[in-house]
mmCIF file of C-alpha atoms in Angstrom:
data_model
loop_
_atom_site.group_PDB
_atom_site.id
_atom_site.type_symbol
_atom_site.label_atom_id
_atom_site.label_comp_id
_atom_site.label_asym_id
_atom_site.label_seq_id
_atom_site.Cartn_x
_atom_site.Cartn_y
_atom_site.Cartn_z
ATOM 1 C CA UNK U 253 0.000 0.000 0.000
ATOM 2 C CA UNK U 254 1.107 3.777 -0.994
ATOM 3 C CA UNK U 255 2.238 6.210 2.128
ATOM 4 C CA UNK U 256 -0.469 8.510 0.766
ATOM 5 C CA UNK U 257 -3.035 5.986 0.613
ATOM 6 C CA UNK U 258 -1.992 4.741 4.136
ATOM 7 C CA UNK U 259 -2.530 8.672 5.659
ATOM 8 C CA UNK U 260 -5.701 8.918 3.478
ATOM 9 C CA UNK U 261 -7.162 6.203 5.451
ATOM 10 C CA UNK U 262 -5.669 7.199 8.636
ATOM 11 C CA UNK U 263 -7.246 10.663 8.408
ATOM 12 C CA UNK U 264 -10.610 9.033 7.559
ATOM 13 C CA UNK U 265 -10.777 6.732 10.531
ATOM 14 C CA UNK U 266 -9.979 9.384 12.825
ATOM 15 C CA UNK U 267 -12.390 11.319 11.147
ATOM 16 C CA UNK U 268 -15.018 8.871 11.495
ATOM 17 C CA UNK U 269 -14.046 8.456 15.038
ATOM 18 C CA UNK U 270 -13.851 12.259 16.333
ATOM 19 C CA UNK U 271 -17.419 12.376 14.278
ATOM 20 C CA UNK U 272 -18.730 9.851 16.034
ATOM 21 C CA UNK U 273 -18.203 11.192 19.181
ATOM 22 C CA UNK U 274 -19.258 14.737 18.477
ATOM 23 C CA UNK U 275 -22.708 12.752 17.327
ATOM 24 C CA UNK U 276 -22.597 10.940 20.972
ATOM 25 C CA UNK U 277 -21.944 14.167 22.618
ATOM 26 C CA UNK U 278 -24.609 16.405 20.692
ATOM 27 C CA UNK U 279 -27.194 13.649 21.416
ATOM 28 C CA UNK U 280 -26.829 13.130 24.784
ATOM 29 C CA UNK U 281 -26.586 16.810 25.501
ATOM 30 C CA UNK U 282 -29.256 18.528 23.280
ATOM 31 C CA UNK U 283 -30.756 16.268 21.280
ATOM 32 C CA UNK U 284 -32.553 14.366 24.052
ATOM 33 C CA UNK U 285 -30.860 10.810 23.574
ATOM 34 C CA UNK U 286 -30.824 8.994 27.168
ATOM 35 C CA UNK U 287 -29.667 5.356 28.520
ATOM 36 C CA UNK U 288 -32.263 2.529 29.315
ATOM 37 C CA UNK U 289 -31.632 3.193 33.409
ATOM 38 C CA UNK U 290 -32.349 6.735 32.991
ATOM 39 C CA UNK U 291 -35.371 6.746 30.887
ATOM 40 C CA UNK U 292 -36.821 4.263 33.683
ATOM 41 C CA UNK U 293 -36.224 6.948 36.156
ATOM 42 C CA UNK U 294 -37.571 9.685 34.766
ATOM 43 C CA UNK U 295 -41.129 7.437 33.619
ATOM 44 C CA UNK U 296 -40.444 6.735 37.860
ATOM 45 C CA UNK U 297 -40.307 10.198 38.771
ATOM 46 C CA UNK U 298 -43.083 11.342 36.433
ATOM 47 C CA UNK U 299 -45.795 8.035 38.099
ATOM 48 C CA UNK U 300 -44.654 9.697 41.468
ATOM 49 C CA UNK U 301 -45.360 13.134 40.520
ATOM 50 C CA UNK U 302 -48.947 11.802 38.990
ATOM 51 C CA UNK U 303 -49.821 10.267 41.884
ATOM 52 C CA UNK U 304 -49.162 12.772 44.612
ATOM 53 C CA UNK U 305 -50.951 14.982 42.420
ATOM 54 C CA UNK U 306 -54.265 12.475 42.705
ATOM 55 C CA UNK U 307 -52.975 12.123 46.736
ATOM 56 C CA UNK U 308 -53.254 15.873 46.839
ATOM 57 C CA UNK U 309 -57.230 16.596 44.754
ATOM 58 C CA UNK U 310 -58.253 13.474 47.285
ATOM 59 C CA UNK U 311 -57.066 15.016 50.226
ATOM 60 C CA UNK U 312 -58.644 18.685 49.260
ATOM 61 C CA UNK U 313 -62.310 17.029 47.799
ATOM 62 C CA UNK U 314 -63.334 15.800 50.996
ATOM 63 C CA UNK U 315 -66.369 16.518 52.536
ATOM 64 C CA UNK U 316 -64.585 17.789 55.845
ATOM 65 C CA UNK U 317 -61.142 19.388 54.020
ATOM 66 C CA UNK U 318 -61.188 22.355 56.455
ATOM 67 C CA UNK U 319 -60.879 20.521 59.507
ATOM 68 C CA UNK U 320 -58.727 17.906 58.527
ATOM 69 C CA UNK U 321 -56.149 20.536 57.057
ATOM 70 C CA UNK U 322 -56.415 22.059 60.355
ATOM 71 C CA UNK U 323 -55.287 18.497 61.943
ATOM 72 C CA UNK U 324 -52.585 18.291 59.030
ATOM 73 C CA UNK U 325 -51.037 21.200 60.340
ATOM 74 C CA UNK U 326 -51.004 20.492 63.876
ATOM 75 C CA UNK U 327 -48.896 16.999 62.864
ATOM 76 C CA UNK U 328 -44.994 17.679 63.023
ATOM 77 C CA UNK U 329 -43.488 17.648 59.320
ATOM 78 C CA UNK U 330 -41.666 13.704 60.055
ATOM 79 C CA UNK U 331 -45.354 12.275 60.810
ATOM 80 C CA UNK U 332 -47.087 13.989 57.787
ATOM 81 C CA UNK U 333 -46.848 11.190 55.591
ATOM 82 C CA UNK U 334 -48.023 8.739 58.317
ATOM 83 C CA UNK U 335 -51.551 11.260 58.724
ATOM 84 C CA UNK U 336 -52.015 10.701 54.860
ATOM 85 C CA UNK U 337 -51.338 7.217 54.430
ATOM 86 C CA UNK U 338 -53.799 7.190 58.054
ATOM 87 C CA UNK U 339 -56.376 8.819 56.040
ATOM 88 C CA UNK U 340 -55.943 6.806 52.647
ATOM 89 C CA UNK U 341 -55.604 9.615 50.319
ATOM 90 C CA UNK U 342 -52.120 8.112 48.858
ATOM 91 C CA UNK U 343 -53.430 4.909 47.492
ATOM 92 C CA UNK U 344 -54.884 4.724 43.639
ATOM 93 C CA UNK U 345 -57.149 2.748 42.264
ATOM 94 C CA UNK U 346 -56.974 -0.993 42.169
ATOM 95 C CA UNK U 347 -53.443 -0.723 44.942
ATOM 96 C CA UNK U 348 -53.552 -2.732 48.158
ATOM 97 C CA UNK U 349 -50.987 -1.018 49.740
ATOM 98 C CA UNK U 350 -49.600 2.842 49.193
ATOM 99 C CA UNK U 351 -46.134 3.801 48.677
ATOM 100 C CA UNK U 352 -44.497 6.036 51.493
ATOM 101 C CA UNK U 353 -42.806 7.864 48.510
ATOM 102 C CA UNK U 354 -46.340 8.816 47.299
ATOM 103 C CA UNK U 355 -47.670 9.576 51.264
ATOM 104 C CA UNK U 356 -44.466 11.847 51.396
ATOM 105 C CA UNK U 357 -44.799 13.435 48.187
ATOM 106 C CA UNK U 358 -47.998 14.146 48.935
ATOM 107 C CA UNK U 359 -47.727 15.495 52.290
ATOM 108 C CA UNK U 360 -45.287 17.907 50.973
ATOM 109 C CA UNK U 361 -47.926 19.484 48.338
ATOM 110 C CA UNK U 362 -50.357 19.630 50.930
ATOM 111 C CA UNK U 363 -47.615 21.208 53.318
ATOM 112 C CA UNK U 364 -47.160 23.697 49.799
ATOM 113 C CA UNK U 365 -51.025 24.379 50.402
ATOM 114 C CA UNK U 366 -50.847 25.367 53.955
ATOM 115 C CA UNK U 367 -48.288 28.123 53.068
ATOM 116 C CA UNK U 368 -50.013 29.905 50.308
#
């Protein structure tokens, strides 16, 4: 093989190389490419966000919402989530069990309630 024919290629491959990166980097930064493990996350985060939301329109439909934000308050901020998860307003439809993440999550936009 020729010397120039040898560089050609060798300037190609690292072109295709420092290209390919520069793709991997523009993607990941702006163009909204993510990994498996952190597309699960974020679908995690956005179920928990749903949820406390529905934790939070439960809590404030109830018949008796004045008086039972009143005892909300009076609860110290570490035994908030154990008043909603008390109450039920953290479990969803067809669920057993509720999640503490939800009964904190949701005790926090209720505590975001109290302060307005």
């Amino acid at each position: 093989m020729k010397t120039e024919t040898t560089g050609k290629l060798k300037a190609g491959g690292w072109g295709l190389v420092l290209g390919a990166v520069i793709a991997i980097v523009i993607g990941f930064a702006w163009g909204g490419w993510s990994t498996p493990s952190m597309t699960k996350a974020m679908a995690a985060e956005a179920v928990l966000a749903s949820q406390a939301a529905i934790c939070v329109a439960q809590f404030t439909k109830q018949p008796n919402y004045d008086e039972t934000l009143k005892e909300f308050e009076k609860v110290t901020s570490w035994e908030r989530a154990k008043f909603i998860k008390k109450g039920g307003w953290d479990k969803m439809t067809g669920q057993t069990e509720s999640d503490y993440a939800v009964s904190r999550a949701c005790a926090d936009g209720i505590g975001l309630l109290i302060e307005k």
